[in-house]
Structures are given as C-alpha cells and as structure tokens.
Amino acid sequence: MYQAPRGTSDILPPEQKYWSYIRHTASSICQLYGYQRIDTPTFEDARLFVRSIGESTDIVEKEMYSFEDKGGDPITLRPEGTAPVCRAYVEHGMHNLPQPVRLYYMASIFRYERPQAGRYREHHQFGVEALGAADPALDAEVIDMAWQLYVNLGLKGIALSLNSIGCSNCRPRYLEVLKSYYTQHKESLCPDCKRRLGKNTLRLLDCKTPSCFALNEQAPRSMDYLCQECADHFNQLRNYLNLLNLPFSLSHRLVRGLDYYTRTVFEIAPEGETGAQVAIGGGGRYDDLIEQLGGKPTPAVGFATGIERLVLNLKKQDVVVPALFPLTVFIAHLGQEARDEAMKLTSHLRKSGISTIASLSDKSLKAQLKQANVSGARYSIIIGEDEVKSRTVTLRNMAKGEQQTVPIDKLAEALR
Ligand code: AMP
C-alpha cells in the first residue's frame, strides 16, 4: 500500500471547508488593505535560500529539500515565502512601481522537519510582504492585518509578542555582549546551543530546552542595545499599535528562525500556550534582504501564517465555518425510461446553475432515497414511469419531509 509521504497530508473533502474559509477570509483582508496576489514557482535556485535565510539556520542546515535537476542546476523546494517574493521584486523591476509594493501569497512550504501535531514537512502559508518603505506605520499595518485575519476568522484568546533585534549598525555590538554572556554559561547550554554559539548566537535566545530557557530569561536584551534610529522606529511602532488598539507584549527572547530579519520581529500565538509549534503566525522587517539579493536598498516588512495551524485552532475553538457548495438536488429514478429522463434532467438543472447528481443505481426507491440522504442534498426528485408519462416529478424537501408534484418544465424555476 502506498501512503502519503511522512509529514504530508491529503486535504480530504470534509476538511476543505476550513481551507476555503481561511483562503477567502485572507484574500478579503488583502483586498481591504490594498494587497495584490503574487504566485512564485514551487522551486527556486537553491542559492536564493542559502543567501537569504542564512547558512547557519536550521532551515538551511537541515531542512531544505534540495537536489540537482537533470540539467545539473541546484534546486530547492520553497522552504519559506519571503525570499521568492523579493527575488521577483528585483527580477521584475518592481522598484519602478509606486512604493511600497503590497503583495500576498498562498503557497506550499517544504521543510524536512520531525513531523508532529502542527509540524509537517509540507505545509501551507498565507503571507504578505510590503516592500519599499521603512516607515513603522507599515510594520503596524502588517501586524494589524495578521491580527484582523485571526479576529475575522473567529479565533479568540490570541496574543501578540513583539521585539526589535536592531539593524546592521547596532546588532554586531549586541551579538558580542550576548556571545560573551553565553560563553560564561557554556557548561549549562544544551548540545545544540553549544554548537550554535558564535555561529548563530541570536537563536540561542529562543531555545526551549529547560536549562537554556532559564539562562535565556537573564540574557542581555536586544532592546537595550538599539541604535537611536532603531529605538525611534520601535517606539513609533509601539505608539501606532496603541493607536490601533492592538494589545502586545514585549518579548526579548523572540528572534525568529531566519537570518534576514532587522528591527521589528513579531509572533502571534494562542494565549498562555508555549512550545515549539504553537505560533500561528509571525513576521518582521527585513531591510537588507533585497539589496543582498542584488536589488537596490529596499526596506520591507511582512508576515506569514500557517494554514494547517489555523485549521487546528479553528477546530480546537469549535469555530463554525460555512459549508462548502451544499448539493441542491439528488435525482432518484425507477425504470429505464425514468433513468433516461433523469439523465436529461440532471444536465438541464446543471445548465440552469442548480447543483445536481442523479443516482447511478437501479436499486429500490428506498435505497436511492437513502443515498439522497447521505448526499446532503436539500431536495430529492423522484421520477417513476407515471411521472415520465405525465411529464412531472415528485419534489421532496429533505429537511421538512414535504413533497409536491411539479411539471418537469417548471422544475428549475420552482427550485430557484
Ligand atoms: P515561519 O516561516 O517559520 O516564520 O513560519 C510561519 C508560520 O508557518 C508559523 O507561525 C506556523 O504557523 C507555520 N509553520 C511553520 N513551520 C511549519 C511546519 N513545519 N508545519 C506546519 N506549520 C508550520
């Protein structure tokens, strides 16, 4: 028996209503905020991700699906959505458009992770990127969008954590202080953090191993080492969030897993939940990335949210989501002539915009009506020999159990 590869899943029809609800809510928000959709390829030049995400990040070190294609080119399945959008921004000269350029995407993301609840090897993200402006009002806009998405979906009890990790001017000094702090406590670090120390010191801050966690609480805070410009940016952002009535808490351990972030970083998670896979979304500013990828210096900010985690949280909170395309009509028939009539009628109703399926069996009426029930159709139509002769059908309202006789040529109208 073949099975879906470990860490991947089939999204079966009963699940689809959640996906459709999330996609629809997300694209409505994008429309309200003036963001336009972009789709980039599922795979890119591997070097794009190594360059942007950073060589000593978990994603690049251990999680990328990379291979050489038959032409010998290095290829990686998209492990995140921001770098491809930046690549497209540069490639298509979007700096010539009015700035900022506001874009959104919905895409599958591939990471070779240890699968568990809320963590998969293929997952899906909805993300937005606002490129070409350094104004903290844009950070506030993007955070507000994420927040409104969760509110509009009906999620309750979510919490926003915020930090600033500085820029290429002030971060080196902070990293030195941080490195020296952890070097003093090297013996208490977990093996992973010992290895990361010096290579990716920032990441030590969000290690969840209990011994590291205690150390991290006492670690020097990036917020205390910001240069004047970064401090001003952070203060203004906090003012804007207050203006928008968005509650947030400062979290000095929040650093995120990708190297390209500068200044603002944020994450949104269900209140009071901790652990490695509770965040439903996160993002931040990445002012140097586009330049690193060969573009002009272009400040930018974005966020992404995992759709699987949203589905998990919607279910956990018993949020009722609209049903998808309920079937309107199920046609049951008795006898060959009725069967032919059912076939013509099915086609006629579908052309009239009424969703219809007809029974494929010649079983008893009782058996076919059972099928009608299971199909979830709002109406069943019964055609027997008498009905064929009189050019009528029996129309049954499944919820009310009431039925009436309707002429075939008036049926579409009656159903509408
Ligand atoms: P990141 O790109 O790591 O910032 O992730 C953005 C969001 O995607 C997270 O907040 C999660 O909701 C979701 N996410 C990240 N990795 C996974 C994964 N392996 N499986 C499922 N969802 C994920």
Short mmCIF file of C-alpha atoms and ligand atoms in Angstrom, two decimals:
data_model
loop_
_atom_site.label_atom_id
_atom_site.label_comp_id
_atom_site.label_asym_id
_atom_site.label_seq_id
_atom_site.Cartn_x
_atom_site.Cartn_y
_atom_site.Cartn_z
CA MET A 1 0.00 0.00 0.00
CA TYR A 2 1.30 3.43 -0.88
CA GLN A 3 0.92 6.16 1.71
CA ALA A 4 1.34 9.92 1.56
CA PRO A 5 4.99 10.69 2.44
CA ARG A 6 5.72 11.22 6.15
CA GLY A 7 4.86 14.76 7.24
CA THR A 8 2.47 15.39 4.33
CA SER A 9 -1.29 15.04 4.26
CA ASP A 10 -4.22 14.77 1.92
CA ILE A 11 -6.75 17.51 2.44
CA LEU A 12 -9.93 15.47 2.06
CA PRO A 13 -13.33 16.92 1.10
CA PRO A 14 -14.68 17.25 4.70
CA GLU A 15 -11.62 19.39 5.56
CA GLN A 16 -11.93 21.66 2.56
CA LYS A 17 -14.49 23.99 4.11
CA TYR A 18 -11.82 25.16 6.61
CA TRP A 19 -9.32 25.80 3.84
CA SER A 20 -11.79 27.62 1.69
CA TYR A 21 -12.93 29.75 4.67
CA ILE A 22 -9.33 30.69 5.54
CA ARG A 23 -8.36 31.47 1.92
CA HIS A 24 -11.49 33.51 1.42
CA THR A 25 -11.10 35.47 4.68
CA ALA A 26 -7.41 36.10 3.93
CA SER A 27 -7.99 37.35 0.40
CA SER A 28 -10.83 39.63 1.56
CA ILE A 29 -8.46 41.19 4.11
CA CYS A 30 -5.82 41.66 1.40
CA GLN A 31 -8.36 43.42 -0.76
CA LEU A 32 -9.32 45.73 2.14
CA TYR A 33 -5.69 46.63 2.78
CA GLY A 34 -4.76 47.02 -0.89
CA TYR A 35 -2.51 43.93 -1.26
CA GLN A 36 -2.26 42.15 -4.60
CA ARG A 37 -1.69 38.45 -5.14
CA ILE A 38 1.61 37.07 -6.38
CA ASP A 39 2.45 33.43 -7.16
CA THR A 40 6.05 32.33 -7.44
CA PRO A 41 7.41 28.92 -8.51
CA THR A 42 7.33 25.95 -6.14
CA PHE A 43 11.09 25.59 -6.56
CA GLU A 44 13.90 28.10 -6.94
CA ASP A 45 17.67 28.24 -7.32
CA ALA A 46 18.95 26.73 -4.05
CA ARG A 47 21.38 29.63 -3.60
CA LEU A 48 18.50 32.09 -3.22
CA PHE A 49 17.51 30.45 0.06
CA VAL A 50 21.03 29.85 1.36
CA ARG A 51 21.81 33.52 0.76
CA SER A 52 18.65 34.93 2.28
CA ILE A 53 17.72 32.56 5.13
CA GLY A 54 21.35 32.17 6.27
CA GLU A 55 23.81 29.27 6.21
CA SER A 56 23.71 28.51 9.90
CA THR A 57 19.94 28.48 10.33
CA ASP A 58 18.06 25.22 11.00
CA ILE A 59 16.25 25.58 7.69
CA VAL A 60 19.39 25.77 5.56
CA GLU A 61 21.47 23.37 7.67
CA LYS A 62 18.96 20.56 8.00
CA GLU A 63 15.57 21.17 6.46
CA MET A 64 15.78 22.08 2.79
CA TYR A 65 14.56 19.73 0.07
CA SER A 66 17.43 20.34 -2.32
CA PHE A 67 18.55 18.43 -5.36
CA GLU A 68 20.35 18.84 -8.62
CA ASP A 69 17.96 18.70 -11.56
CA LYS A 70 18.70 16.75 -14.72
CA GLY A 71 20.46 19.79 -16.17
CA GLY A 72 22.76 19.97 -13.15
CA ASP A 73 21.17 23.10 -11.63
CA PRO A 74 20.87 23.34 -7.82
CA ILE A 75 17.18 23.42 -6.94
CA THR A 76 15.33 23.79 -3.62
CA LEU A 77 11.63 23.34 -2.93
CA ARG A 78 10.40 26.61 -1.38
CA PRO A 79 11.11 26.47 2.40
CA GLU A 80 9.60 29.94 3.01
CA GLY A 81 7.76 32.61 1.05
CA THR A 82 9.66 35.88 1.51
CA ALA A 83 12.86 35.26 -0.46
CA PRO A 84 10.98 34.25 -3.66
CA VAL A 85 8.83 37.40 -3.46
CA CYS A 86 11.97 39.54 -3.05
CA ARG A 87 13.59 37.71 -5.98
CA ALA A 88 10.51 38.51 -8.09
CA TYR A 89 10.54 42.15 -6.90
CA VAL A 90 14.12 42.55 -8.15
CA GLU A 91 13.70 40.47 -11.31
CA HIS A 92 10.63 42.41 -12.46
CA GLY A 93 11.94 45.87 -11.56
CA MET A 94 9.14 46.49 -9.06
CA HIS A 95 11.18 49.32 -7.55
CA ASN A 96 9.87 51.34 -10.53
CA LEU A 97 6.30 50.96 -9.24
CA PRO A 98 4.81 53.32 -6.64
CA GLN A 99 6.28 52.22 -3.27
CA PRO A 100 5.53 50.38 -1.13
CA VAL A 101 4.51 47.43 -3.27
CA ARG A 102 1.96 45.41 -1.31
CA LEU A 103 1.80 41.70 -2.17
CA TYR A 104 0.34 38.50 -0.76
CA TYR A 105 0.74 34.81 -1.48
CA MET A 106 -0.68 31.41 -0.56
CA ALA A 107 1.83 28.67 -1.13
CA SER A 108 3.02 25.27 -0.05
CA ILE A 109 6.21 25.27 2.01
CA PHE A 110 8.63 22.35 2.31
CA ARG A 111 10.85 21.70 5.33
CA TYR A 112 12.40 18.41 6.35
CA GLU A 113 11.29 18.59 9.98
CA ARG A 114 10.39 15.96 12.57
CA PRO A 115 6.65 15.60 11.96
CA GLN A 116 4.31 16.05 14.92
CA ALA A 117 0.99 17.78 15.62
CA GLY A 118 1.18 21.21 13.96
CA ARG A 119 4.54 20.49 12.30
CA TYR A 120 4.70 18.95 8.84
CA ARG A 121 7.19 18.50 6.02
CA GLU A 122 4.81 20.12 3.58
CA HIS A 123 2.62 22.86 4.99
CA HIS A 124 0.86 25.89 3.54
CA GLN A 125 1.31 29.54 4.31
CA PHE A 126 -0.62 32.68 3.66
CA GLY A 127 1.80 35.60 3.75
CA VAL A 128 2.03 39.29 2.91
CA GLU A 129 5.03 41.43 2.02
CA ALA A 130 5.10 45.25 1.89
CA LEU A 131 8.24 46.28 0.01
CA GLY A 132 9.82 49.69 -0.42
CA ALA A 133 9.11 51.70 2.74
CA ALA A 134 10.87 51.97 6.10
CA ASP A 135 8.03 53.74 7.89
CA PRO A 136 7.00 51.99 11.13
CA ALA A 137 3.39 52.66 10.08
CA LEU A 138 3.93 49.85 7.57
CA ASP A 139 5.08 47.46 10.32
CA ALA A 140 1.90 48.40 12.19
CA GLU A 141 -0.20 47.80 9.06
CA VAL A 142 1.21 44.31 8.56
CA ILE A 143 0.77 43.37 12.23
CA ASP A 144 -2.77 44.77 12.12
CA MET A 145 -3.53 42.64 9.05
CA ALA A 146 -2.38 39.49 10.82
CA TRP A 147 -4.43 40.39 13.88
CA GLN A 148 -7.58 41.20 11.86
CA LEU A 149 -7.22 37.94 9.97
CA TYR A 150 -7.38 35.96 13.21
CA VAL A 151 -10.20 38.09 14.59
CA ASN A 152 -12.23 37.80 11.36
CA LEU A 153 -11.70 34.03 11.34
CA GLY A 154 -13.30 33.96 14.79
CA LEU A 155 -10.23 32.94 16.81
CA LYS A 156 -10.27 34.04 20.44
CA GLY A 157 -7.56 34.44 23.06
CA ILE A 158 -4.61 35.20 20.83
CA ALA A 159 -1.54 37.12 21.97
CA LEU A 160 0.95 39.26 20.06
CA SER A 161 4.63 39.24 21.08
CA LEU A 162 6.97 41.91 19.82
CA ASN A 163 10.70 42.56 19.81
CA SER A 164 13.27 44.62 17.95
CA ILE A 165 16.53 42.91 17.05
CA GLY A 166 18.22 46.05 15.70
CA CYS A 167 19.98 46.61 12.42
CA SER A 168 23.39 46.04 10.82
CA ASN A 169 24.71 49.07 12.78
CA CYS A 170 23.69 48.13 16.29
CA ARG A 171 23.32 44.36 16.18
CA PRO A 172 27.02 43.42 15.99
CA ARG A 173 27.67 45.03 19.37
CA TYR A 174 24.63 43.33 20.90
CA LEU A 175 25.76 39.98 19.48
CA GLU A 176 29.15 40.41 21.13
CA VAL A 177 27.55 41.05 24.50
CA LEU A 178 25.21 38.10 24.00
CA LYS A 179 28.00 35.79 22.96
CA SER A 180 30.09 36.73 25.94
CA TYR A 181 27.09 36.09 28.25
CA TYR A 182 26.51 32.62 26.84
CA THR A 183 30.22 31.83 26.78
CA GLN A 184 30.29 32.44 30.53
CA HIS A 185 27.47 29.89 30.91
CA LYS A 186 28.62 27.48 28.23
CA GLU A 187 28.56 24.44 30.55
CA SER A 188 24.81 24.82 31.13
CA LEU A 189 23.89 25.01 27.43
CA CYS A 190 22.25 22.13 25.55
CA PRO A 191 24.42 20.49 22.85
CA ASP A 192 22.55 22.30 20.04
CA CYS A 193 23.14 25.70 21.65
CA LYS A 194 26.81 24.92 22.33
CA ARG A 195 27.17 24.27 18.63
CA ARG A 196 25.23 27.39 17.62
CA LEU A 197 27.15 29.69 19.97
CA GLY A 198 29.18 32.05 17.80
CA LYS A 199 27.57 30.80 14.56
CA ASN A 200 24.00 31.89 15.22
CA THR A 201 24.07 33.32 18.73
CA LEU A 202 20.70 35.06 18.39
CA ARG A 203 18.94 31.70 18.03
CA LEU A 204 20.09 30.60 21.49
CA LEU A 205 17.54 33.01 22.91
CA ASP A 206 14.54 31.00 21.77
CA CYS A 207 15.83 27.54 22.74
CA LYS A 208 13.09 25.72 24.66
CA THR A 209 15.35 23.22 26.50
CA PRO A 210 14.71 23.84 30.24
CA SER A 211 18.35 24.58 31.20
CA CYS A 212 18.77 27.05 28.31
CA PHE A 213 15.35 28.57 28.94
CA ALA A 214 16.37 29.67 32.44
CA LEU A 215 19.57 31.22 31.06
CA ASN A 216 17.67 32.98 28.29
CA GLU A 217 15.45 34.78 30.78
CA GLN A 218 18.53 36.51 32.24
CA ALA A 219 20.26 37.12 28.89
CA PRO A 220 21.07 40.68 27.70
CA ARG A 221 18.15 42.14 25.71
CA SER A 222 18.46 43.45 22.18
CA MET A 223 16.01 46.25 23.06
CA ASP A 224 18.67 47.67 25.41
CA TYR A 225 21.28 47.84 22.64
CA LEU A 226 19.36 49.52 19.81
CA CYS A 227 20.93 52.48 17.99
CA GLN A 228 18.94 55.73 18.06
CA GLU A 229 17.24 55.07 14.68
CA CYS A 230 16.17 51.57 15.68
CA ALA A 231 14.97 52.77 19.09
CA ASP A 232 12.92 55.55 17.43
CA HIS A 233 11.45 53.08 14.95
CA PHE A 234 10.47 50.71 17.75
CA ASN A 235 8.93 53.49 19.85
CA GLN A 236 6.89 54.75 16.92
CA LEU A 237 5.71 51.25 16.10
CA ARG A 238 4.53 50.76 19.67
CA ASN A 239 2.69 54.09 19.51
CA TYR A 240 0.96 53.01 16.31
CA LEU A 241 -0.05 49.67 17.80
CA ASN A 242 -1.54 51.53 20.75
CA LEU A 243 -3.40 53.85 18.36
CA LEU A 244 -4.83 50.77 16.63
CA ASN A 245 -5.80 49.22 19.99
CA LEU A 246 -3.65 46.18 19.30
CA PRO A 247 -2.53 44.65 22.60
CA PHE A 248 1.05 43.34 22.58
CA SER A 249 3.71 42.22 24.99
CA LEU A 250 7.43 42.71 24.60
CA SER A 251 9.41 39.51 24.42
CA HIS A 252 13.19 39.81 24.47
CA ARG A 253 13.57 36.11 23.60
CA LEU A 254 11.66 36.45 20.33
CA VAL A 255 14.18 36.29 17.45
CA ARG A 256 12.65 34.02 14.74
CA GLY A 257 14.48 31.40 12.75
CA LEU A 258 15.68 33.25 9.67
CA ASP A 259 18.73 35.50 9.42
CA TYR A 260 17.25 38.23 7.24
CA TYR A 261 15.19 39.99 9.91
CA THR A 262 16.11 43.51 11.04
CA ARG A 263 14.41 45.67 13.66
CA THR A 264 10.82 44.51 14.15
CA VAL A 265 10.04 40.84 14.79
CA PHE A 266 6.67 39.57 16.00
CA GLU A 267 4.73 36.40 16.57
CA ILE A 268 1.11 35.61 17.32
CA ALA A 269 0.12 32.53 19.33
CA PRO A 270 -2.82 31.31 21.41
CA GLU A 271 -2.56 33.00 24.82
CA GLY A 272 -0.73 31.07 27.50
CA GLU A 273 0.45 28.30 25.17
CA THR A 274 4.16 27.68 24.97
CA GLY A 275 6.22 25.25 22.93
CA ALA A 276 7.87 24.92 19.60
CA GLN A 277 4.81 24.75 17.37
CA VAL A 278 2.18 26.98 18.94
CA ALA A 279 2.79 30.13 16.89
CA ILE A 280 0.06 30.61 14.32
CA GLY A 281 1.90 33.38 12.54
CA GLY A 282 4.86 35.66 12.64
CA GLY A 283 6.94 38.07 10.68
CA GLY A 284 9.05 41.15 10.78
CA ARG A 285 11.13 43.67 8.92
CA TYR A 286 13.92 42.69 6.53
CA ASP A 287 15.51 45.93 5.39
CA ASP A 288 18.71 44.44 3.90
CA LEU A 289 17.37 41.40 2.08
CA ILE A 290 16.51 42.87 -1.30
CA GLU A 291 19.91 44.54 -1.54
CA GLN A 292 21.56 41.23 -0.60
CA LEU A 293 19.71 39.63 -3.49
CA GLY A 294 21.11 42.16 -5.95
CA GLY A 295 18.41 44.84 -5.81
CA LYS A 296 18.62 48.47 -4.71
CA PRO A 297 18.49 49.09 -0.94
CA THR A 298 14.79 48.46 -0.23
CA PRO A 299 13.33 48.29 3.27
CA ALA A 300 10.45 45.83 3.63
CA VAL A 301 8.23 44.08 6.16
CA GLY A 302 5.96 41.03 6.06
CA PHE A 303 4.30 38.18 7.90
CA ALA A 304 3.20 34.62 7.26
CA THR A 305 0.72 32.31 8.89
CA GLY A 306 0.48 28.53 8.67
CA ILE A 307 -2.86 27.39 7.30
CA GLU A 308 -2.72 23.92 8.95
CA ARG A 309 -2.21 25.58 12.34
CA LEU A 310 -5.16 27.87 11.70
CA VAL A 311 -7.34 24.85 10.89
CA LEU A 312 -6.16 23.16 14.13
CA ASN A 313 -7.04 26.25 16.15
CA LEU A 314 -10.41 26.78 14.46
CA LYS A 315 -11.33 23.19 15.33
CA LYS A 316 -9.98 23.46 18.86
CA GLN A 317 -12.13 26.53 19.44
CA ASP A 318 -15.18 24.95 17.76
CA VAL A 319 -15.47 27.83 15.29
CA VAL A 320 -18.36 27.09 12.93
CA VAL A 321 -17.27 27.61 9.33
CA PRO A 322 -19.64 27.88 6.36
CA ALA A 323 -20.37 24.63 4.50
CA LEU A 324 -18.93 24.34 1.01
CA PHE A 325 -21.20 24.14 -2.03
CA PRO A 326 -24.09 22.18 -0.48
CA LEU A 327 -25.68 19.92 -3.09
CA THR A 328 -29.16 21.10 -4.13
CA VAL A 329 -30.71 18.10 -5.86
CA PHE A 330 -30.42 14.32 -5.85
CA ILE A 331 -32.47 12.51 -8.50
CA ALA A 332 -33.84 9.01 -7.85
CA HIS A 333 -35.43 7.06 -10.71
CA LEU A 334 -37.28 3.81 -11.34
CA GLY A 335 -37.22 2.07 -14.72
CA GLN A 336 -35.21 2.61 -17.89
CA GLU A 337 -37.34 5.44 -19.27
CA ALA A 338 -37.15 7.28 -15.96
CA ARG A 339 -33.41 6.76 -15.94
CA ASP A 340 -33.11 8.42 -19.37
CA GLU A 341 -35.33 11.26 -18.19
CA ALA A 342 -33.16 11.66 -15.06
CA MET A 343 -30.07 11.96 -17.23
CA LYS A 344 -31.64 14.74 -19.34
CA LEU A 345 -32.97 16.48 -16.24
CA THR A 346 -29.60 16.38 -14.48
CA SER A 347 -27.99 18.07 -17.45
CA HIS A 348 -30.80 20.65 -17.67
CA LEU A 349 -30.60 21.55 -13.96
CA ARG A 350 -26.80 21.84 -14.04
CA LYS A 351 -27.04 24.16 -17.05
CA SER A 352 -29.55 26.22 -15.05
CA GLY A 353 -26.96 26.61 -12.28
CA ILE A 354 -28.53 24.12 -9.85
CA SER A 355 -26.09 21.57 -8.41
CA THR A 356 -27.46 18.12 -9.13
CA ILE A 357 -26.45 14.49 -9.09
CA ALA A 358 -28.52 11.50 -10.16
CA SER A 359 -28.43 8.02 -8.72
CA LEU A 360 -26.27 5.62 -10.70
CA SER A 361 -28.06 2.56 -9.37
CA ASP A 362 -31.20 0.68 -10.33
CA LYS A 363 -31.87 -0.23 -6.71
CA SER A 364 -35.21 0.22 -4.93
CA LEU A 365 -36.59 3.68 -4.35
CA LYS A 366 -35.94 3.25 -0.63
CA ALA A 367 -32.26 2.51 -1.28
CA GLN A 368 -31.93 5.50 -3.62
CA LEU A 369 -33.60 7.84 -1.11
CA LYS A 370 -31.10 6.67 1.47
CA GLN A 371 -28.37 7.71 -0.97
CA ALA A 372 -30.11 11.08 -1.34
CA ASN A 373 -29.97 11.50 2.44
CA VAL A 374 -26.27 10.66 2.62
CA SER A 375 -25.50 13.05 -0.26
CA GLY A 376 -26.64 16.02 1.86
CA ALA A 377 -28.85 17.33 -0.99
CA ARG A 378 -31.53 19.80 0.04
CA TYR A 379 -34.08 18.27 -2.33
CA SER A 380 -34.62 14.88 -3.86
CA ILE A 381 -36.50 14.36 -7.07
CA ILE A 382 -38.28 11.11 -7.78
CA ILE A 383 -39.06 10.02 -11.34
CA GLY A 384 -41.01 6.82 -11.99
CA GLU A 385 -42.94 5.55 -15.00
CA ASP A 386 -46.07 7.57 -14.09
CA GLU A 387 -44.03 10.75 -13.82
CA VAL A 388 -42.42 10.14 -17.23
CA LYS A 389 -45.89 9.81 -18.77
CA SER A 390 -47.32 12.88 -17.05
CA ARG A 391 -44.12 14.96 -17.61
CA THR A 392 -43.94 15.69 -13.87
CA VAL A 393 -41.64 14.79 -10.97
CA THR A 394 -42.06 14.41 -7.24
CA LEU A 395 -40.00 17.08 -5.48
CA ARG A 396 -39.15 16.37 -1.84
CA ASN A 397 -37.77 18.87 0.66
CA MET A 398 -35.37 16.66 2.60
CA ALA A 399 -35.30 18.72 5.81
CA LYS A 400 -39.07 19.18 6.08
CA GLY A 401 -40.05 15.81 4.60
CA GLU A 402 -42.71 17.55 2.46
CA GLN A 403 -43.26 16.66 -1.15
CA GLN A 404 -45.14 18.08 -4.12
CA THR A 405 -45.68 17.28 -7.78
CA VAL A 406 -44.03 19.71 -10.19
CA PRO A 407 -44.14 19.77 -14.04
CA ILE A 408 -40.69 18.96 -15.46
CA ASP A 409 -40.51 22.18 -17.47
CA LYS A 410 -41.26 24.27 -14.35
CA LEU A 411 -38.75 22.46 -12.13
CA ALA A 412 -35.70 24.72 -12.47
CA GLU A 413 -37.88 27.74 -11.80
CA ALA A 414 -39.50 26.10 -8.76
CA LEU A 415 -36.11 25.18 -7.33
CA ARG A 416 -34.77 28.66 -7.79
P1 AMP B 1 7.98 30.71 9.66
O1 AMP B 1 8.14 30.73 8.17
O2 AMP B 1 8.83 29.66 10.31
O3 AMP B 1 8.05 32.04 10.28
O4 AMP B 1 6.51 30.18 9.92
C1 AMP B 1 5.36 30.94 9.73
C2 AMP B 1 4.16 30.15 10.20
O5 AMP B 1 4.05 28.96 9.41
C3 AMP B 1 4.28 29.63 11.62
O6 AMP B 1 3.82 30.57 12.54
C4 AMP B 1 3.40 28.41 11.59
O7 AMP B 1 2.04 28.77 11.70
C5 AMP B 1 3.61 27.88 10.21
N1 AMP B 1 4.62 26.79 10.15
C6 AMP B 1 5.96 26.92 10.13
N2 AMP B 1 6.55 25.71 10.01
C7 AMP B 1 5.57 24.80 9.96
C8 AMP B 1 5.53 23.37 9.81
N3 AMP B 1 6.63 22.64 9.71
N4 AMP B 1 4.32 22.76 9.79
C9 AMP B 1 3.18 23.48 9.88
N5 AMP B 1 3.15 24.82 10.01
C10 AMP B 1 4.32 25.49 10.05
#
